[in-house]
Structure formats: C-alpha cells, structure tokens
Short mmCIF file of C-alpha atoms (C1' of nucleotides) in Angstrom, two decimals:
data_model
loop_
_atom_site.label_atom_id
_atom_site.label_comp_id
_atom_site.label_asym_id
_atom_site.label_seq_id
_atom_site.Cartn_x
_atom_site.Cartn_y
_atom_site.Cartn_z
CA MET A 1 -58.04 26.67 22.16
CA VAL A 2 -55.05 28.99 23.56
CA ASN A 3 -52.31 30.31 20.43
CA HIS A 4 -49.87 28.85 21.27
CA TYR A 5 -47.85 30.29 17.99
CA ASP A 6 -45.26 33.05 18.39
CA ALA A 7 -46.20 36.76 17.34
CA ASN A 8 -44.50 37.40 14.29
CA THR A 9 -46.76 33.94 12.84
CA ARG A 10 -49.90 35.27 13.95
CA GLN A 11 -49.90 38.64 12.03
CA HIS A 12 -48.87 36.56 9.22
CA LEU A 13 -51.37 34.11 9.75
CA ARG A 14 -53.45 37.49 10.25
CA VAL A 15 -52.30 39.13 6.61
CA TRP A 16 -53.24 36.05 5.81
CA LEU A 17 -56.78 35.85 6.11
CA LYS A 18 -57.63 38.92 5.58
CA LEU A 19 -56.16 39.00 2.14
CA LEU A 20 -58.46 35.90 1.98
CA LYS A 21 -61.24 37.18 3.02
CA THR A 22 -61.53 40.16 0.69
CA SER A 23 -60.40 38.65 -2.30
CA THR A 24 -63.33 36.32 -1.13
CA ASN A 25 -65.56 38.74 -0.56
CA ILE A 26 -64.90 41.09 -3.61
CA GLU A 27 -65.49 37.66 -5.93
CA THR A 28 -68.82 36.58 -3.83
CA THR A 29 -69.57 40.57 -5.36
CA LEU A 30 -69.03 39.93 -8.93
CA ARG A 31 -70.21 36.67 -8.89
CA GLU A 32 -73.98 37.27 -7.11
CA ARG A 33 -73.93 40.22 -9.73
CA LEU A 34 -72.83 38.35 -12.82
CA LYS A 35 -75.36 36.13 -11.91
CA LYS A 36 -78.09 38.62 -10.85
CA GLU A 37 -77.49 41.38 -12.60
CA CYS A 38 -75.95 39.69 -16.43
CA SER A 39 -77.54 35.60 -15.51
CA THR A 40 -73.77 34.55 -16.39
CA THR A 41 -70.60 33.34 -14.31
CA LEU A 42 -67.19 33.99 -13.57
CA PRO A 43 -65.66 31.15 -15.66
CA ARG A 44 -68.05 32.87 -18.22
CA PHE A 45 -67.37 36.07 -18.02
CA ASP A 46 -63.37 35.21 -17.75
CA VAL A 47 -63.69 33.28 -20.91
CA MET A 48 -65.71 35.61 -22.77
CA ALA A 49 -62.65 37.82 -21.98
CA ALA A 50 -60.13 36.39 -22.97
CA LEU A 51 -61.61 35.39 -26.34
CA ASP A 52 -62.53 39.46 -26.10
CA HIS A 53 -58.93 40.15 -25.92
CA HIS A 54 -57.48 37.68 -28.40
CA THR A 55 -59.44 38.81 -31.61
CA ASP A 56 -58.07 35.62 -33.63
CA GLY A 57 -59.36 32.97 -31.30
CA LEU A 58 -57.31 30.81 -29.57
CA ARG A 59 -56.81 26.91 -29.17
CA MET A 60 -58.73 25.60 -26.55
CA THR A 61 -54.56 24.95 -25.07
CA GLU A 62 -54.19 28.02 -25.37
CA LEU A 63 -57.03 29.16 -24.14
CA SER A 64 -56.33 27.29 -21.39
CA ASP A 65 -52.72 28.39 -20.79
CA PHE A 66 -53.67 32.23 -20.84
CA LEU A 67 -56.73 31.01 -18.23
CA MET A 68 -54.21 28.94 -15.78
CA VAL A 69 -56.95 26.16 -15.20
CA SER A 70 -56.70 22.31 -16.54
CA ASN A 71 -57.73 21.53 -19.94
CA GLY A 72 -60.74 19.86 -19.12
CA ASN A 73 -61.97 22.25 -17.58
CA VAL A 74 -61.97 24.87 -20.55
CA THR A 75 -64.51 22.18 -22.71
CA GLY A 76 -67.25 22.55 -20.00
CA ILE A 77 -67.78 26.22 -20.09
CA VAL A 78 -66.81 26.51 -23.75
CA SER A 79 -69.38 24.00 -24.23
CA ARG A 80 -72.34 25.77 -22.98
CA LEU A 81 -71.16 28.78 -23.66
CA ALA A 82 -71.20 27.01 -27.69
CA GLU A 83 -74.40 26.64 -26.79
CA SER A 84 -75.92 30.08 -25.32
CA GLY A 85 -74.87 31.36 -29.17
CA LEU A 86 -72.13 33.47 -27.46
CA ILE A 87 -68.42 31.92 -29.58
CA GLU A 88 -67.65 30.09 -31.68
CA ARG A 89 -66.21 26.75 -32.44
CA THR A 90 -63.71 25.97 -36.05
CA GLN A 91 -62.13 23.39 -37.43
CA ASP A 92 -58.29 23.48 -38.03
CA THR A 93 -58.49 23.21 -41.33
CA HIS A 94 -54.47 21.69 -41.25
CA ASP A 95 -55.20 19.86 -37.57
CA ARG A 96 -57.82 17.77 -37.32
CA ARG A 97 -57.68 16.94 -33.96
CA ALA A 98 -57.38 21.44 -33.62
CA GLN A 99 -59.70 24.35 -33.89
CA LYS A 100 -60.58 27.76 -32.84
CA VAL A 101 -62.32 29.34 -29.94
CA CYS A 102 -64.09 32.82 -31.34
CA LEU A 103 -65.99 35.25 -29.53
CA SER A 104 -69.76 35.46 -31.67
CA PRO A 105 -71.10 38.45 -32.75
CA SER A 106 -73.81 38.42 -30.42
CA GLY A 107 -71.19 37.13 -27.90
CA GLN A 108 -68.87 40.70 -29.06
CA ALA A 109 -71.53 42.26 -28.36
CA GLU A 110 -73.26 40.64 -24.63
CA PHE A 111 -69.24 40.87 -23.31
CA LYS A 112 -68.40 44.37 -23.91
CA GLN A 113 -72.11 45.35 -22.00
CA LEU A 114 -70.50 42.52 -19.17
CA ALA A 115 -66.75 43.95 -19.58
CA GLN A 116 -68.78 47.72 -19.10
CA ARG A 117 -70.30 46.94 -16.07
CA HIS A 118 -68.03 44.86 -14.47
CA ALA A 119 -65.66 47.62 -14.44
CA GLN A 120 -68.01 49.41 -12.36
CA TRP A 121 -68.48 47.22 -9.89
CA ILE A 122 -64.10 46.71 -10.34
CA ASP A 123 -64.90 51.09 -9.34
CA ASP A 124 -67.25 51.24 -7.00
CA ILE A 125 -64.96 48.46 -4.75
CA MET A 126 -61.34 50.48 -5.04
CA GLN A 127 -63.29 53.48 -3.80
CA PRO A 128 -61.53 53.60 -0.90
CA LEU A 129 -58.58 53.59 -1.86
CA ASN A 130 -56.47 57.21 -3.48
CA THR A 131 -54.29 56.48 -6.00
CA GLU A 132 -51.05 55.95 -3.86
CA GLU A 133 -52.61 53.77 -1.58
CA SER A 134 -53.60 51.23 -4.38
CA ASN A 135 -50.40 51.82 -5.47
CA THR A 136 -49.07 50.80 -2.28
CA LEU A 137 -51.59 47.56 -2.17
CA LEU A 138 -49.88 47.12 -6.06
CA THR A 139 -46.62 46.61 -4.98
CA LEU A 140 -46.76 44.62 -1.53
CA LEU A 141 -48.75 42.56 -3.14
CA GLU A 142 -46.21 41.89 -5.85
CA ARG A 143 -43.92 41.26 -3.60
CA LEU A 144 -46.01 38.44 -2.10
CA ALA A 145 -46.49 37.22 -5.99
CA ASN A 146 -42.89 37.28 -7.16
CA HIS A 147 -41.72 35.01 -3.92
CA LYS A 148 -41.05 31.89 -5.32
CA VAL A 149 -42.23 29.09 -3.25
CA ASP A 150 -40.00 26.02 -2.25
CA LYS A 151 -42.35 23.18 -2.94
CA ASN A 152 -39.69 21.35 -0.76
CA ASP A 153 -40.09 22.73 2.50
CA MET B 1 -59.15 45.50 -28.51
CA VAL B 2 -57.74 47.97 -27.59
CA ASN B 3 -58.67 49.03 -24.01
CA HIS B 4 -60.89 51.88 -23.25
CA TYR B 5 -60.32 52.88 -19.63
CA ASP B 6 -59.31 55.73 -18.18
CA ALA B 7 -56.58 55.80 -16.07
CA ASN B 8 -57.97 55.52 -13.32
CA THR B 9 -60.68 52.30 -13.55
CA ARG B 10 -57.65 51.05 -14.89
CA GLN B 11 -55.74 51.14 -12.16
CA HIS B 12 -58.21 49.89 -10.14
CA LEU B 13 -58.85 47.09 -12.04
CA ARG B 14 -55.21 46.31 -12.29
CA VAL B 15 -55.13 46.62 -8.44
CA TRP B 16 -58.00 43.92 -8.18
CA LEU B 17 -56.49 41.09 -10.72
CA LYS B 18 -53.32 41.60 -8.09
CA LEU B 19 -55.79 40.68 -4.91
CA LEU B 20 -56.86 38.21 -7.37
CA LYS B 21 -54.32 36.74 -8.68
CA THR B 22 -51.66 36.97 -5.61
CA SER B 23 -54.40 35.10 -2.92
CA THR B 24 -55.56 32.32 -6.02
CA ASN B 25 -51.59 32.00 -6.30
CA ILE B 26 -51.13 31.35 -2.21
CA GLU B 27 -54.52 29.69 -2.00
CA THR B 28 -53.38 27.46 -4.66
CA THR B 29 -50.26 26.85 -2.92
CA LEU B 30 -52.01 25.74 0.52
CA ARG B 31 -53.92 23.68 -1.44
CA GLU B 32 -51.36 21.46 -3.24
CA ARG B 33 -49.09 21.31 -0.20
CA LEU B 34 -52.20 19.87 2.01
CA LYS B 35 -53.24 17.87 -1.19
CA LYS B 36 -48.82 15.89 -1.50
CA GLU B 37 -48.21 16.09 1.75
CA CYS B 38 -51.59 15.49 3.73
CA SER B 39 -53.33 13.54 1.62
CA THR B 40 -56.77 16.68 2.39
CA THR B 41 -58.82 19.56 1.36
CA LEU B 42 -58.86 23.31 2.27
CA PRO B 43 -62.73 22.32 3.64
CA ARG B 44 -61.16 20.07 5.58
CA PHE B 45 -58.78 21.68 7.02
CA ASP B 46 -61.65 24.62 7.14
CA VAL B 47 -64.51 22.38 8.44
CA MET B 48 -61.39 20.56 11.16
CA ALA B 49 -60.60 24.50 11.80
CA ALA B 50 -63.72 25.67 13.00
CA LEU B 51 -63.88 22.62 15.30
CA ASP B 52 -60.50 22.92 16.63
CA HIS B 53 -61.80 26.46 17.89
CA HIS B 54 -64.68 25.15 19.31
CA THR B 55 -63.47 22.86 21.48
CA ASP B 56 -67.52 22.28 23.12
CA GLY B 57 -68.74 20.78 19.32
CA LEU B 58 -71.00 22.72 16.85
CA ARG B 59 -74.26 22.64 15.31
CA MET B 60 -74.31 21.93 11.40
CA THR B 61 -75.66 24.92 10.89
CA GLU B 62 -73.53 27.16 13.58
CA LEU B 63 -70.43 25.12 11.54
CA SER B 64 -71.93 26.56 8.66
CA ASP B 65 -72.63 29.93 9.87
CA PHE B 66 -68.71 30.32 11.40
CA LEU B 67 -67.30 29.12 7.96
CA MET B 68 -70.06 30.76 5.35
CA VAL B 69 -70.82 28.59 4.02
CA SER B 70 -73.56 26.66 2.02
CA ASN B 71 -75.43 24.46 5.16
CA GLY B 72 -75.88 21.96 2.10
CA ASN B 73 -72.27 22.48 1.30
CA VAL B 74 -71.00 21.29 4.75
CA THR B 75 -73.49 18.44 4.77
CA GLY B 76 -70.69 17.26 2.43
CA ILE B 77 -67.43 17.65 4.15
CA VAL B 78 -68.77 16.74 7.12
CA SER B 79 -69.88 13.29 6.12
CA ARG B 80 -66.28 12.76 4.64
CA LEU B 81 -64.43 13.75 7.34
CA ALA B 82 -66.29 11.15 9.69
CA GLU B 83 -65.81 8.39 7.34
CA SER B 84 -62.40 8.99 7.66
CA GLY B 85 -63.12 8.95 11.50
CA LEU B 86 -61.78 12.07 12.41
CA ILE B 87 -65.14 13.81 13.15
CA GLU B 88 -67.72 13.03 16.08
CA ARG B 89 -71.19 13.41 15.22
CA THR B 90 -73.73 13.12 18.28
CA GLN B 91 -77.39 13.30 18.18
CA ASP B 92 -78.94 16.25 20.80
CA THR B 93 -81.20 14.58 23.28
CA HIS B 94 -84.26 17.54 22.91
CA ASP B 95 -84.02 18.72 19.64
CA ARG B 96 -84.14 15.23 17.47
CA ARG B 97 -83.77 17.55 14.13
CA ALA B 98 -80.02 18.89 15.40
CA GLN B 99 -76.60 16.82 16.59
CA LYS B 100 -73.36 17.84 17.18
CA VAL B 101 -69.99 17.53 15.25
CA CYS B 102 -67.23 17.81 17.27
CA LEU B 103 -62.99 17.10 16.32
CA SER B 104 -62.10 12.18 17.24
CA PRO B 105 -59.26 12.39 19.31
CA SER B 106 -57.41 11.20 16.02
CA GLY B 107 -59.23 13.98 14.59
CA GLN B 108 -57.43 16.50 17.45
CA ALA B 109 -54.24 14.67 16.50
CA GLU B 110 -54.65 14.83 13.51
CA PHE B 111 -54.89 18.87 13.48
CA LYS B 112 -52.06 19.35 15.39
CA GLN B 113 -50.22 18.59 12.65
CA LEU B 114 -51.73 20.28 9.78
CA ALA B 115 -52.19 23.55 11.59
CA GLN B 116 -48.63 23.61 12.71
CA ARG B 117 -47.62 22.81 8.74
CA HIS B 118 -49.72 25.07 8.09
CA ALA B 119 -48.51 27.74 10.26
CA GLN B 120 -45.50 26.99 8.34
CA TRP B 121 -46.56 27.41 4.81
CA ILE B 122 -47.93 30.89 5.33
CA ASP B 123 -44.98 32.34 8.14
CA ASP B 124 -42.82 31.30 4.71
CA ILE B 125 -44.89 33.04 1.99
CA MET B 126 -45.31 36.23 4.32
CA GLN B 127 -41.08 36.15 4.75
CA PRO B 128 -40.96 38.77 2.10
CA LEU B 129 -42.82 42.10 4.20
CA ASN B 130 -41.42 42.77 7.37
CA THR B 131 -43.70 43.68 10.49
CA GLU B 132 -44.25 47.45 9.34
CA GLU B 133 -45.25 46.54 5.70
CA SER B 134 -47.63 43.77 6.57
CA ASN B 135 -49.22 46.74 8.78
CA THR B 136 -50.11 48.44 5.84
CA LEU B 137 -51.21 45.77 3.97
CA LEU B 138 -53.28 44.41 6.83
CA THR B 139 -55.01 48.69 6.71
CA LEU B 140 -55.48 48.96 2.99
CA LEU B 141 -56.53 45.08 2.68
CA GLU B 142 -58.67 46.30 5.85
CA ARG B 143 -60.32 49.58 3.80
CA LEU B 144 -61.97 47.27 1.27
CA ALA B 145 -63.33 44.32 2.98
CA ASN B 146 -65.10 47.08 4.80
CA HIS B 147 -67.00 49.54 2.34
CA LYS B 148 -69.72 48.19 1.59
CA VAL B 149 -71.25 47.86 -1.50
CA ASP B 150 -74.31 48.89 -2.36
CA LYS B 151 -75.76 45.97 -4.25
CA ASN B 152 -78.69 48.68 -5.40
CA ASP B 153 -76.16 50.04 -8.08
"C1'" DG C 1 -43.41 3.56 -44.94
"C1'" DG C 2 -44.07 1.56 -40.57
"C1'" DT C 3 -43.96 1.84 -34.92
"C1'" DA C 4 -43.44 5.37 -31.40
"C1'" DT C 5 -43.95 9.40 -29.48
"C1'" DT C 6 -46.10 13.79 -28.78
"C1'" DT C 7 -49.88 16.37 -29.32
"C1'" DA C 8 -55.38 18.17 -28.77
"C1'" DC C 9 -58.47 17.63 -26.97
"C1'" DT C 10 -62.39 14.91 -24.41
"C1'" DT C 11 -64.10 11.73 -20.84
"C1'" DT C 12 -64.20 10.79 -16.03
"C1'" DA C 13 -63.77 10.08 -11.44
"C1'" DA C 14 -64.55 12.54 -7.17
"C1'" DG C 15 -64.58 16.45 -4.60
"C1'" DC C 16 -66.36 22.72 -3.79
"C1'" DT C 17 -69.96 24.32 -4.14
"C1'" DT C 18 -74.50 26.32 -4.70
"C1'" DA C 19 -79.85 27.62 -4.20
"C1'" DA C 20 -83.80 25.58 -4.08
"C1'" DA C 21 -86.72 21.18 -2.61
"C1'" DA C 22 -87.79 18.12 0.33
"C1'" DT C 23 -87.77 15.91 5.24
"C1'" DA C 24 -88.33 15.33 9.92
"C1'" DT C 25 -89.25 17.98 14.32
"C1'" DT C 26 -89.91 21.78 17.30
"C1'" DA C 27 -92.52 25.22 18.51
"C1'" DT C 28 -96.46 29.30 17.79
"C1'" DA C 29 -100.95 30.27 17.24
"C1'" DC C 30 -105.85 29.79 18.30
"C1'" DG D 1 -105.48 19.60 20.85
"C1'" DT D 2 -104.77 21.14 15.95
"C1'" DA D 3 -103.19 23.72 12.04
"C1'" DT D 4 -99.86 26.72 10.85
"C1'" DA D 5 -95.03 28.18 10.71
"C1'" DA D 6 -90.73 28.52 12.91
"C1'" DT D 7 -86.42 25.31 12.75
"C1'" DA D 8 -82.20 22.10 11.59
"C1'" DT D 9 -80.59 19.40 8.16
"C1'" DT D 10 -80.15 16.53 3.88
"C1'" DT D 11 -80.62 15.81 -0.63
"C1'" DT D 12 -80.80 17.35 -5.51
"C1'" DA D 13 -79.23 20.16 -9.74
"C1'" DA D 14 -76.76 22.37 -12.00
"C1'" DG D 15 -71.90 24.42 -12.79
"C1'" DC D 16 -67.13 24.35 -11.23
"C1'" DT D 17 -62.51 22.38 -10.84
"C1'" DT D 18 -59.00 18.98 -11.07
"C1'" DA D 19 -56.28 14.77 -12.68
"C1'" DA D 20 -55.87 10.99 -14.83
"C1'" DA D 21 -57.33 7.64 -18.26
"C1'" DG D 22 -59.35 7.48 -23.23
"C1'" DT D 23 -59.31 9.07 -28.69
"C1'" DA D 24 -57.67 10.46 -32.48
"C1'" DA D 25 -54.71 12.59 -35.15
"C1'" DA D 26 -49.99 14.52 -36.23
"C1'" DT D 27 -45.00 13.82 -36.16
"C1'" DA D 28 -40.58 11.22 -35.10
"C1'" DC D 29 -37.76 8.02 -36.08
"C1'" DC D 30 -35.87 3.96 -38.04
#
DNA sequence: GGTATTTACTTTAAGCTTAAAATATTATAC
DNA sequence: GTATAATATTTTAAGCTTAAAGTAAATACC
C-alpha cells in the first residue's frame, strides 16, 4: 500500500508510533521482571504503590479514582491482594457500604522491596539520557499531555 | 511516605511516569474514538493495518510476529474480524496446518475510512509540537528504545 | 416517617493478553 | 517406512480492563 499521507502527517504518525513502542517496550520489561523476579504484576504493584503513598488507607472509590481505572477493576485486584495477605480491608463503622483498604505489615515490607527494584530498573532504562535531555523529553511530553483534544472533531 | 530516592532517580521516575501517562492518554483517546465513532477496537485496527500493509495476506504466525503479540492472541481477534466479514481466511493448499489471512473487499474499504480518521486524530494530537520539536522527541525516544537492558541485572 | 435519589461497591459480559498445553500436520533421521 | 522432531495453529486458564447492571446503604425531599 502506497503511503499517501503528506509529509507532516507521516512525521506525526512516526512520532506517535515511536512513543507508543517505547512506552510499551519499557512496560513489557517491567511486567516481565515483576513476574519473573517478584512473582507479581504491574496492576498489583500500582495498587500497592497507591496504598504505600496513602498511609491512612483509601476507600475503593478513592483508589480507583487515584489510579484512574474503573471501580470494578479495583475490586478484582484488591481481592487477590487480600488473598495474598498483602492488604487489609476494614469496614467503615459509620458507613456500612464503605471500607478502607491499606497495606498489611507484610504488604508494606513486600512493597519496600518491590519499589527499590522498580527504581533500579527505571534508573537502568533511563540511563541513555543525561539530565538536560531527560528534561527536554519531560517538557515535550508535557506539551502533548496537556493538549486537550476536542472530543467532537 | 517520604521520598527517599536521590535526585537522579527521582528525575528518572518522573520522566518514566510522564512517558507512560502521555502514551496511555493518547491510546485511551484512540480507543474511545474507535469505539464511539467507528464501533471497533485498537487490536482490530492493528490487525487490519497489518493486513492492509501486506497486500498478499499473512499467515497467522507471520501476523503475530509482525504485531509482536502471542499467536493465541491473534486467533481470537482474527476470528471476530472474520465473523464481521472484514477478513478472509484461505487454506494453504500445500500445508494443511496453515492458512493465509487477508482483508476482504469490505475490510479494505472499511480500513481506508478508519486509517484516514486515525491519521486525522494523530495530526490533532501532535499539533502542539513543531517539526523541530517532534524530531527532538523522536530522537530522544529512539535513544531509550534502542538501549538494550540487561535482563540479568 | 416514607419515598426517591445518590453513593459505595460488586457482579457480569465481552474482549484483550499471555504462557502453556493440546492438535494436527509436515519434515527429519535412521 | 517408521519413529522423532519441528512447525502452524487453537484451546485453556488466569488475570486485566471496561461499561453496564445489580445490590445495599445513606441521604434528601416532602
């Protein structure tokens, strides 16, 4: 198939595909390492990171809002983390619909290990860029992220 | 929780999170538009794009290699696309295990529409960067993508 | 106080994704 | 020619993800 787009559009597509591929590659590396070296998954890590950040615990809805995923999604991940004994759920005494979720002591210890390895991996992956370059990258990405797209093109 | 990482690591984490978020945001926008405006999904689009690119058709294994996903994954997506009449499977006459998959005429017409809208969306999303900036972004991303990580840290 | 609405959360259905097991067929070794 | 290995593909089990429907409890309204 002949590429019939103009030069500008081709460049845009090229950048988007590279952005997607780079991000996906790094994500895949993290997922593989979390699985092989730590027997866990990225979604579990993300939930644990959120709870580590919020020491007082979070409600289910607060958790899904913070992670920007659906509330039904969090239900499953939290259930499995609870089965593994890494998080604890406590019923809200004033609101019987709600519960507060937080890391268990073993969950805290576990996450401490995970976070350290995770940071090392990212350090390794980001190695090729010096401070100035990574600042440039950050700025350019922010420009893309902050550009609100009109949903009704 | 106190952030106990050194400045360099913090910067690396910041850049990675921004890269992930930007990429995910764009991907989410594309998924939403494909669903709402075109009643399809990104995986379906990706398979159709691969077949549009390979006019002679592809075997299942070639398709999963090209898309860099598992072969079992492609089985499901191709089945659903075939149900929709957008692709056709033909048995290989010399190898009864194999089949060749290609876009049906309606699949070609459908993809032509999809590709055009997709290109417009990307054009819109990449708007905030001029040519020089998008070239810089491309270069920095390539540096990250080409950096092979030692799997046995 | 009783009805209606909102809120917190779970369940369900459908699709995506993978690794691993299973099937069927072809190619190789002897 | 038959046993073995390799190849092409599908199936299965498990988890992730969403939107939509369902459940239960709290709040608002009158």
